[in-house]
Amino acid sequence: MAVQHACMDTTAAGTPRSLATEAVHAGREDLAELGLHAPPLDLSTTYPSYDSRAEAARLDAFATTGAALDGPPVYARLGNPTVERFETALARLEGTESAVAFASGMAALTACLQVRIAMGLRHVVAVRPLYGCSDHLLTAGLLGNEVTWVDPAGVADAIRPDTGLVMVETPANPTLAELDLRAVAHSCGEVPLLADNTFATPVLQRPAERGARIVLHSATKYLGGHGDVLGGVVACDEEFARRLRQVRFTTGGVLHPLAGYLLLRGLATLPVRVRAASATAAELAARLAADPRVARVHYPSIGGAMVAFEVHGDPHAVIAGVRLITPAVSLGSVDTLIQHPASISHRIVDEGDRRSAGVVDRLLRMSVGLEDVEDLWRDLDQALGTGRADDERPAAERAHTG
Ligand SMILES: *Cc1c(COP(=O)(O)O)cnc(C)c1O
């Protein structure tokens, strides 16, 4: 699990830097030169300029190319220096040319769809499960899109001349189902593959190395890591990034500079947090798998800090019973959270679609934090109770049919 990735970027000497090093240095290389140690937080909405001819030329250049502005910022919806530091750092960690940040994960996904729809490519091919709201956005066709849901093996056959994106999550929210990104990317041909990497983070998996052209994050989760910042980010090639910046400027889904500051700070500890929480999650997954009150445990082959499990008893009783663990939606924070996907995160998905994607009613999704493993296990153990709310057979008998 504690894989050390060498990043694409190299130092002046040409030696690749490890992910852990990039996490604390990327996006901050100019600070010493500026006489600073902590990154500056720029809250300006506008910036003075006495040369409006030059500004006109710079705005024309942005309108035609979408390239990040050279020189001083103009207006906060066009770009912000603190947010750009976070974008630089995340691109480095994901091994992509660029990254573009948004107000939330959903704003980031919306912008990706808008880029393609504006090119007349209204059709999306997607694999379930996805995060509930991503599923809903595609299914509702709110942005004027159409969607075809397929298994990974059906991607190639579902592609049409107007297909603008193929979208997948791996490990997926909430079942932690995994798919072979390289194989799916191959099936996509010329169509960009968008991989939501929120659950794995670049610490465990870098989808761009496996052929995904677009890597999406709900930065609200592991990148921020402390449950106090909402954000989204797309890591991609500079060509797609330019279109995303133009959409962001026009539609206004910008990340607040304070959020950019907190996300940059979050990245510094991302590798340490993910590795520590993953070790605890792996141990809890093993204990749950051996527990007669638990019917099934889902834990990704690549590791990670998310554990999903199906209980024999009443899942609502487990949610009501936790004391140390917080019963709340969201994930990726320093503290452990648990929620019932069929009631909360995936409520918005049609019941039939939800169940066929494996989001069964007895499934619970737990985001493991940085607490001590024994304290977490004690809490889970007491919350699982007798595990027999609607199954009164003795545990030994049940184990045979589980
Ligand atoms: C939370 C989440 C999103 C949506 O992100 P927001 O920041 O809440 O808008 C998208 N994808 C996945 C996998 C998520 O967990």
Short mmCIF file of C-alpha atoms and ligand atoms in Angstrom, two decimals:
data_model
loop_
_atom_site.label_atom_id
_atom_site.label_comp_id
_atom_site.label_asym_id
_atom_site.label_seq_id
_atom_site.Cartn_x
_atom_site.Cartn_y
_atom_site.Cartn_z
CA MET A 1 0.00 0.00 0.00
CA ALA A 2 2.80 2.40 0.85
CA VAL A 3 3.76 2.76 -2.79
CA GLN A 4 6.23 5.55 -3.52
CA HIS A 5 5.50 6.97 -6.95
CA ALA A 6 8.19 8.85 -8.77
CA CYS A 7 6.58 11.99 -10.16
CA MET A 8 6.88 13.06 -13.80
CA ASP A 9 8.56 16.24 -12.79
CA THR A 10 12.24 16.36 -12.14
CA THR A 11 14.53 18.62 -10.23
CA ALA A 12 17.13 20.77 -11.95
CA ALA A 13 19.53 17.85 -11.61
CA GLY A 14 17.04 15.64 -13.48
CA THR A 15 16.26 13.33 -10.55
CA PRO A 16 12.54 12.53 -10.23
CA ARG A 17 11.06 13.66 -6.94
CA SER A 18 8.92 11.30 -4.93
CA LEU A 19 5.26 11.96 -4.29
CA ALA A 20 5.92 12.70 -0.60
CA THR A 21 8.42 15.41 -1.56
CA GLU A 22 6.18 16.95 -4.20
CA ALA A 23 3.30 16.99 -1.70
CA VAL A 24 5.15 19.48 0.51
CA HIS A 25 7.05 21.46 -2.16
CA ALA A 26 5.00 21.65 -5.38
CA GLY A 27 3.29 25.01 -5.91
CA ARG A 28 5.58 26.61 -3.33
CA GLU A 29 8.91 26.73 -5.19
CA ASP A 30 8.99 30.54 -5.41
CA LEU A 31 8.30 31.21 -1.73
CA ALA A 32 11.91 31.51 -0.55
CA GLU A 33 12.58 33.99 -3.36
CA LEU A 34 9.59 36.02 -2.16
CA GLY A 35 11.01 35.93 1.38
CA LEU A 36 8.07 33.82 2.59
CA HIS A 37 7.64 30.42 4.17
CA ALA A 38 3.84 29.92 4.25
CA PRO A 39 2.03 30.53 0.93
CA PRO A 40 0.35 33.95 0.74
CA LEU A 41 -3.46 34.04 0.79
CA ASP A 42 -4.69 36.56 -1.81
CA LEU A 43 -8.32 37.47 -1.18
CA SER A 44 -8.54 40.27 -3.80
CA THR A 45 -11.54 40.20 -6.10
CA THR A 46 -9.98 42.76 -8.45
CA TYR A 47 -6.54 44.14 -9.29
CA PRO A 48 -5.42 47.64 -10.30
CA SER A 49 -4.07 48.26 -13.79
CA TYR A 50 -3.24 51.63 -15.41
CA ASP A 51 -2.80 50.12 -18.88
CA SER A 52 -6.21 49.21 -20.31
CA ARG A 53 -4.79 48.59 -23.80
CA ALA A 54 -2.57 45.87 -22.40
CA GLU A 55 -5.49 44.46 -20.39
CA ALA A 56 -7.63 44.30 -23.55
CA ALA A 57 -4.92 42.29 -25.29
CA ARG A 58 -4.58 39.92 -22.32
CA LEU A 59 -8.35 39.38 -22.15
CA ASP A 60 -8.47 38.71 -25.90
CA ALA A 61 -5.71 36.15 -25.46
CA PHE A 62 -7.63 34.42 -22.67
CA ALA A 63 -10.85 34.42 -24.72
CA THR A 64 -9.09 32.77 -27.68
CA THR A 65 -6.76 30.37 -25.90
CA GLY A 66 -7.93 29.87 -22.29
CA ALA A 67 -4.25 29.90 -21.26
CA ALA A 68 -3.69 31.01 -17.66
CA LEU A 69 -3.03 34.77 -17.66
CA ASP A 70 0.57 35.91 -17.76
CA GLY A 71 1.38 38.77 -15.44
CA PRO A 72 -0.79 40.17 -12.66
CA PRO A 73 -4.32 38.87 -12.11
CA VAL A 74 -7.28 40.89 -13.45
CA TYR A 75 -10.40 39.70 -11.67
CA ALA A 76 -10.90 36.80 -9.28
CA ARG A 77 -13.23 34.85 -11.59
CA LEU A 78 -10.39 34.69 -14.15
CA GLY A 79 -7.82 33.27 -11.80
CA ASN A 80 -6.33 33.62 -8.34
CA PRO A 81 -2.66 33.18 -7.34
CA THR A 82 -3.40 31.12 -4.22
CA VAL A 83 -5.72 28.79 -6.13
CA GLU A 84 -3.08 28.48 -8.88
CA ARG A 85 -0.59 27.17 -6.33
CA PHE A 86 -3.02 24.39 -5.42
CA GLU A 87 -3.61 23.64 -9.13
CA THR A 88 0.14 23.44 -9.81
CA ALA A 89 0.66 21.09 -6.87
CA LEU A 90 -2.24 18.78 -7.72
CA ALA A 91 -1.17 18.52 -11.38
CA ARG A 92 2.30 17.52 -10.19
CA LEU A 93 0.89 14.84 -7.87
CA GLU A 94 -1.39 13.41 -10.58
CA GLY A 95 1.36 13.59 -13.20
CA THR A 96 -0.63 15.80 -15.60
CA GLU A 97 0.33 18.98 -17.44
CA SER A 98 -2.33 21.11 -15.73
CA ALA A 99 -5.15 21.23 -13.22
CA VAL A 100 -8.17 23.50 -12.93
CA ALA A 101 -9.94 24.01 -9.59
CA PHE A 102 -13.66 24.55 -9.01
CA ALA A 103 -16.05 25.41 -6.20
CA SER A 104 -16.91 21.73 -5.62
CA GLY A 105 -16.50 18.30 -7.14
CA MET A 106 -19.88 18.68 -8.84
CA ALA A 107 -18.90 22.06 -10.32
CA ALA A 108 -15.76 20.37 -11.70
CA LEU A 109 -17.74 17.53 -13.29
CA THR A 110 -20.26 20.01 -14.69
CA ALA A 111 -17.47 21.99 -16.36
CA CYS A 112 -16.04 18.82 -17.96
CA LEU A 113 -19.44 17.97 -19.41
CA GLN A 114 -19.99 21.55 -20.59
CA VAL A 115 -16.69 21.59 -22.45
CA ARG A 116 -17.73 18.55 -24.46
CA ILE A 117 -21.41 19.51 -24.89
CA ALA A 118 -20.33 22.92 -26.25
CA MET A 119 -18.46 20.97 -28.96
CA GLY A 120 -21.69 19.18 -29.92
CA LEU A 121 -20.63 15.99 -28.11
CA ARG A 122 -23.68 15.46 -25.92
CA HIS A 123 -23.46 11.74 -25.28
CA VAL A 124 -21.74 10.24 -22.23
CA VAL A 125 -20.92 6.57 -21.66
CA ALA A 126 -20.70 5.78 -17.95
CA VAL A 127 -20.13 2.80 -15.64
CA ARG A 128 -22.10 2.39 -12.40
CA PRO A 129 -21.74 2.86 -9.55
CA LEU A 130 -20.75 6.51 -9.49
CA TYR A 131 -21.13 8.98 -6.65
CA GLY A 132 -24.92 9.51 -6.29
CA CYS A 133 -24.98 13.10 -7.49
CA SER A 134 -22.73 12.34 -10.50
CA ASP A 135 -25.14 9.54 -11.43
CA HIS A 136 -28.07 11.95 -11.05
CA LEU A 137 -26.42 14.73 -13.07
CA LEU A 138 -25.86 12.33 -15.99
CA THR A 139 -29.24 10.59 -15.69
CA ALA A 140 -31.31 13.77 -15.36
CA GLY A 141 -29.70 15.26 -18.48
CA LEU A 142 -29.71 18.61 -16.74
CA LEU A 143 -26.90 19.90 -18.97
CA GLY A 144 -28.54 18.68 -22.18
CA ASN A 145 -26.56 15.46 -22.23
CA GLU A 146 -27.60 11.87 -22.86
CA VAL A 147 -26.10 8.90 -21.02
CA THR A 148 -25.65 5.20 -21.76
CA TRP A 149 -24.86 3.05 -18.71
CA VAL A 150 -22.67 0.04 -19.42
CA ASP A 151 -20.39 -2.53 -17.80
CA PRO A 152 -16.68 -1.88 -18.36
CA ALA A 153 -16.74 -4.53 -21.12
CA GLY A 154 -19.52 -2.66 -22.93
CA VAL A 155 -17.76 0.69 -23.27
CA ALA A 156 -16.44 0.25 -26.83
CA ASP A 157 -19.84 -0.80 -28.23
CA ALA A 158 -21.66 2.11 -26.55
CA ILE A 159 -19.49 4.80 -28.15
CA ARG A 160 -21.28 6.89 -30.81
CA PRO A 161 -20.06 9.67 -33.10
CA ASP A 162 -21.43 12.23 -30.60
CA THR A 163 -19.88 10.63 -27.50
CA GLY A 164 -17.95 13.32 -25.64
CA LEU A 165 -16.81 11.45 -22.53
CA VAL A 166 -16.53 8.07 -20.91
CA MET A 167 -16.88 8.35 -17.14
CA VAL A 168 -15.79 5.88 -14.45
CA GLU A 169 -14.88 5.78 -10.77
CA THR A 170 -12.39 3.30 -9.36
CA PRO A 171 -12.61 2.39 -6.52
CA ALA A 172 -16.24 3.46 -6.92
CA ASN A 173 -18.44 5.24 -4.43
CA PRO A 174 -19.89 3.51 -2.40
CA THR A 175 -19.22 -0.18 -3.22
CA LEU A 176 -15.45 0.26 -3.79
CA ALA A 177 -15.82 -1.73 -7.05
CA GLU A 178 -12.62 -1.54 -9.08
CA LEU A 179 -12.07 -1.62 -12.80
CA ASP A 180 -9.06 -1.88 -15.08
CA LEU A 181 -8.42 1.73 -16.15
CA ARG A 182 -5.94 0.74 -18.85
CA ALA A 183 -8.43 -1.64 -20.46
CA VAL A 184 -11.26 0.92 -20.32
CA ALA A 185 -9.00 3.65 -21.71
CA HIS A 186 -8.16 1.32 -24.59
CA SER A 187 -11.90 0.78 -25.27
CA CYS A 188 -12.45 4.54 -25.40
CA GLY A 189 -10.39 5.04 -28.56
CA GLU A 190 -10.32 8.77 -29.24
CA VAL A 191 -12.99 9.61 -26.66
CA PRO A 192 -11.52 11.07 -23.45
CA LEU A 193 -11.79 8.86 -20.38
CA LEU A 194 -12.74 10.75 -17.22
CA ALA A 195 -11.72 8.90 -14.05
CA ASP A 196 -12.99 10.12 -10.68
CA ASN A 197 -9.95 9.53 -8.44
CA THR A 198 -11.51 10.91 -5.25
CA PHE A 199 -11.33 7.60 -3.35
CA ALA A 200 -7.85 6.47 -4.38
CA THR A 201 -6.06 9.85 -4.45
CA PRO A 202 -2.76 10.10 -6.37
CA VAL A 203 -1.10 8.40 -3.41
CA LEU A 204 -2.61 5.04 -4.40
CA GLN A 205 -3.32 5.48 -8.09
CA ARG A 206 -2.54 7.93 -10.88
CA PRO A 207 -5.17 7.40 -13.61
CA ALA A 208 -3.36 9.61 -16.15
CA GLU A 209 -0.56 7.02 -16.25
CA ARG A 210 -3.17 4.45 -17.28
CA GLY A 211 -4.72 6.39 -20.12
CA ALA A 212 -7.35 8.58 -18.42
CA ARG A 213 -7.26 12.00 -20.09
CA ILE A 214 -9.27 13.67 -17.34
CA VAL A 215 -8.80 12.99 -13.61
CA LEU A 216 -11.53 14.39 -11.36
CA HIS A 217 -11.46 14.97 -7.62
CA SER A 218 -13.93 16.05 -5.06
CA ALA A 219 -11.20 17.98 -3.22
CA THR A 220 -13.68 18.19 -0.34
CA LYS A 221 -12.60 14.67 0.61
CA TYR A 222 -8.97 13.49 0.94
CA LEU A 223 -7.23 16.48 -0.67
CA GLY A 224 -8.63 18.88 1.93
CA GLY A 225 -8.64 16.08 4.47
CA HIS A 226 -10.08 17.90 7.47
CA GLY A 227 -13.77 18.22 6.64
CA ASP A 228 -13.65 22.02 6.46
CA VAL A 229 -13.34 22.90 2.79
CA LEU A 230 -15.54 22.29 -0.27
CA GLY A 231 -13.77 22.11 -3.62
CA GLY A 232 -13.23 20.22 -6.85
CA VAL A 233 -10.35 19.89 -9.28
CA VAL A 234 -9.68 18.43 -12.72
CA ALA A 235 -6.17 17.25 -13.59
CA CYS A 236 -5.67 16.98 -17.35
CA ASP A 237 -3.60 18.06 -20.35
CA GLU A 238 -3.20 21.80 -20.98
CA GLU A 239 -5.49 21.70 -24.04
CA PHE A 240 -8.47 20.49 -21.99
CA ALA A 241 -7.46 22.76 -19.09
CA ARG A 242 -7.75 25.81 -21.36
CA ARG A 243 -11.34 24.94 -22.22
CA LEU A 244 -12.11 24.31 -18.57
CA ARG A 245 -10.74 27.74 -17.59
CA GLN A 246 -12.96 29.39 -20.21
CA VAL A 247 -16.03 27.52 -18.92
CA ARG A 248 -15.11 28.39 -15.32
CA PHE A 249 -14.70 32.07 -16.17
CA THR A 250 -18.06 32.16 -17.97
CA THR A 251 -20.12 30.07 -15.54
CA GLY A 252 -18.43 31.24 -12.34
CA GLY A 253 -17.89 27.98 -10.44
CA VAL A 254 -14.60 29.23 -8.99
CA LEU A 255 -12.82 27.91 -5.92
CA HIS A 256 -12.57 30.47 -3.12
CA PRO A 257 -8.94 31.52 -2.39
CA LEU A 258 -9.23 30.44 1.25
CA ALA A 259 -10.35 27.01 0.01
CA GLY A 260 -7.34 27.00 -2.34
CA TYR A 261 -5.08 27.81 0.60
CA LEU A 262 -6.56 25.02 2.75
CA LEU A 263 -6.38 22.51 -0.11
CA LEU A 264 -2.71 23.31 -0.74
CA ARG A 265 -2.08 22.80 2.97
CA GLY A 266 -4.04 19.54 2.83
CA LEU A 267 -1.87 18.21 0.01
CA ALA A 268 1.23 18.50 2.20
CA THR A 269 -0.01 15.73 4.52
CA LEU A 270 -1.98 13.75 1.91
CA PRO A 271 0.54 10.88 1.53
CA VAL A 272 0.98 10.50 5.29
CA ARG A 273 -2.76 10.68 6.00
CA VAL A 274 -3.73 8.25 3.24
CA ARG A 275 -1.11 5.68 4.24
CA ALA A 276 -1.92 5.83 7.95
CA ALA A 277 -5.70 5.68 7.47
CA SER A 278 -5.32 2.90 4.89
CA ALA A 279 -3.40 0.71 7.32
CA THR A 280 -6.18 1.12 9.91
CA ALA A 281 -8.88 0.54 7.27
CA ALA A 282 -7.22 -2.69 6.11
CA GLU A 283 -7.17 -3.97 9.69
CA LEU A 284 -10.83 -3.03 10.29
CA ALA A 285 -11.82 -4.64 6.98
CA ALA A 286 -10.13 -7.88 8.07
CA ARG A 287 -11.88 -7.85 11.47
CA LEU A 288 -15.26 -7.11 9.87
CA ALA A 289 -14.76 -9.92 7.35
CA ALA A 290 -14.22 -12.36 10.23
CA ASP A 291 -17.26 -11.12 12.17
CA PRO A 292 -20.44 -13.23 12.02
CA ARG A 293 -22.59 -10.07 12.21
CA VAL A 294 -21.19 -8.93 8.87
CA ALA A 295 -22.35 -10.59 5.62
CA ARG A 296 -19.83 -9.07 3.23
CA VAL A 297 -16.90 -6.67 3.26
CA HIS A 298 -15.74 -4.61 0.28
CA TYR A 299 -12.14 -3.44 0.43
CA PRO A 300 -10.17 -2.43 -2.68
CA SER A 301 -7.19 -4.43 -3.91
CA ILE A 302 -5.22 -1.18 -4.12
CA GLY A 303 -5.96 -0.41 -0.46
CA GLY A 304 -7.31 2.91 0.74
CA ALA A 305 -9.12 4.32 3.75
CA MET A 306 -12.67 3.44 2.67
CA VAL A 307 -14.39 0.25 3.81
CA ALA A 308 -17.89 -0.84 2.78
CA PHE A 309 -19.71 -3.68 4.48
CA GLU A 310 -23.09 -5.36 4.46
CA VAL A 311 -24.60 -6.27 7.82
CA HIS A 312 -26.99 -9.12 8.67
CA GLY A 313 -28.86 -6.88 11.07
CA ASP A 314 -30.38 -3.43 10.71
CA PRO A 315 -27.92 -0.95 9.12
CA HIS A 316 -29.86 1.97 10.63
CA ALA A 317 -29.18 0.56 14.10
CA VAL A 318 -25.43 0.63 13.41
CA ILE A 319 -25.65 4.28 12.33
CA ALA A 320 -27.65 5.10 15.47
CA GLY A 321 -25.21 3.15 17.64
CA VAL A 322 -21.83 4.69 16.87
CA ARG A 323 -20.33 6.99 19.52
CA LEU A 324 -16.70 7.72 18.54
CA ILE A 325 -17.34 7.38 14.80
CA THR A 326 -19.43 10.21 13.36
CA PRO A 327 -22.59 9.22 11.51
CA ALA A 328 -22.30 11.62 8.58
CA VAL A 329 -22.05 11.73 4.81
CA SER A 330 -18.77 12.77 3.11
CA LEU A 331 -15.40 11.13 3.61
CA GLY A 332 -11.67 11.61 3.64
CA SER A 333 -11.40 13.53 6.90
CA VAL A 334 -8.99 12.96 9.79
CA ASP A 335 -11.87 11.46 11.78
CA THR A 336 -13.91 8.38 10.94
CA LEU A 337 -17.33 8.79 9.34
CA ILE A 338 -20.00 6.22 8.56
CA GLN A 339 -23.15 6.52 6.46
CA HIS A 340 -25.91 4.45 4.86
CA PRO A 341 -25.62 4.99 1.07
CA ALA A 342 -29.17 3.86 0.24
CA SER A 343 -30.50 6.58 2.60
CA ILE A 344 -27.98 9.36 2.07
CA SER A 345 -25.17 9.51 -0.53
CA HIS A 346 -27.05 7.47 -3.17
CA ARG A 347 -30.63 8.36 -2.21
CA ILE A 348 -31.00 10.44 -5.35
CA VAL A 349 -30.32 7.41 -7.60
CA ASP A 350 -33.41 5.46 -8.73
CA GLU A 351 -33.95 2.47 -6.41
CA GLY A 352 -33.65 -0.15 -9.15
CA ASP A 353 -30.49 1.37 -10.62
CA ARG A 354 -29.04 1.71 -7.13
CA ARG A 355 -29.61 -1.96 -6.24
CA SER A 356 -28.39 -3.31 -9.58
CA ALA A 357 -25.18 -1.31 -9.11
CA GLY A 358 -24.61 -3.17 -5.82
CA VAL A 359 -25.75 -0.37 -3.51
CA VAL A 360 -27.90 -2.74 -1.47
CA ASP A 361 -29.98 -1.68 1.53
CA ARG A 362 -27.68 -3.42 4.04
CA LEU A 363 -24.56 -1.66 2.80
CA LEU A 364 -22.73 0.78 5.07
CA ARG A 365 -19.84 2.95 3.91
CA MET A 366 -17.13 3.92 6.35
CA SER A 367 -14.38 6.49 5.82
CA VAL A 368 -11.58 5.55 8.18
CA GLY A 369 -9.67 8.40 9.82
CA LEU A 370 -6.57 8.68 11.95
CA GLU A 371 -7.91 7.42 15.29
CA ASP A 372 -6.38 4.41 17.02
CA VAL A 373 -7.53 1.14 15.45
CA GLU A 374 -8.54 -0.42 18.79
CA ASP A 375 -10.71 2.57 19.74
CA LEU A 376 -12.43 2.37 16.34
CA TRP A 377 -12.96 -1.36 16.60
CA ARG A 378 -14.48 -1.04 20.09
CA ASP A 379 -16.96 1.51 18.75
CA LEU A 380 -17.85 -0.59 15.70
CA ASP A 381 -18.18 -3.70 17.83
CA GLN A 382 -20.67 -2.08 20.20
CA ALA A 383 -22.57 -0.40 17.33
CA LEU A 384 -22.96 -3.76 15.56
CA GLY A 385 -24.62 -4.97 18.78
CA THR A 386 -26.14 -8.43 18.51
CA GLY A 387 -26.29 -7.96 14.74
CA ARG A 388 -29.62 -9.73 14.81
CA ALA A 389 -32.21 -6.96 14.52
CA ASP A 390 -34.18 -8.83 11.85
CA ASP A 391 -32.44 -12.18 11.95
CA GLU A 392 -32.92 -14.02 15.22
CA ARG A 393 -31.00 -17.17 14.35
CA PRO A 394 -27.82 -17.79 16.36
CA ALA A 395 -24.64 -16.49 14.76
CA ALA A 396 -23.18 -19.97 14.19
CA GLU A 397 -26.23 -21.02 12.19
CA ARG A 398 -26.25 -17.81 10.16
CA ALA A 399 -22.59 -18.10 9.22
CA HIS A 400 -23.44 -21.11 7.02
CA THR A 401 -25.91 -19.15 4.93
CA GLY A 402 -24.23 -15.72 5.10
C1 LIG B 1 -18.26 13.80 -2.95
C2 LIG B 1 -17.96 13.25 -4.29
C3 LIG B 1 -18.19 14.01 -5.45
C4 LIG B 1 -18.84 15.37 -5.41
O1 LIG B 1 -17.98 16.30 -4.83
P1 LIG B 1 -18.49 17.64 -4.05
O2 LIG B 1 -17.22 18.25 -3.64
O3 LIG B 1 -19.35 17.16 -2.91
O4 LIG B 1 -19.26 18.42 -5.04
C5 LIG B 1 -17.82 13.46 -6.66
N1 LIG B 1 -17.26 12.22 -6.74
C6 LIG B 1 -17.05 11.46 -5.65
C7 LIG B 1 -16.43 10.12 -5.79
C8 LIG B 1 -17.39 11.95 -4.39
O5 LIG B 1 -17.17 11.18 -3.31
#
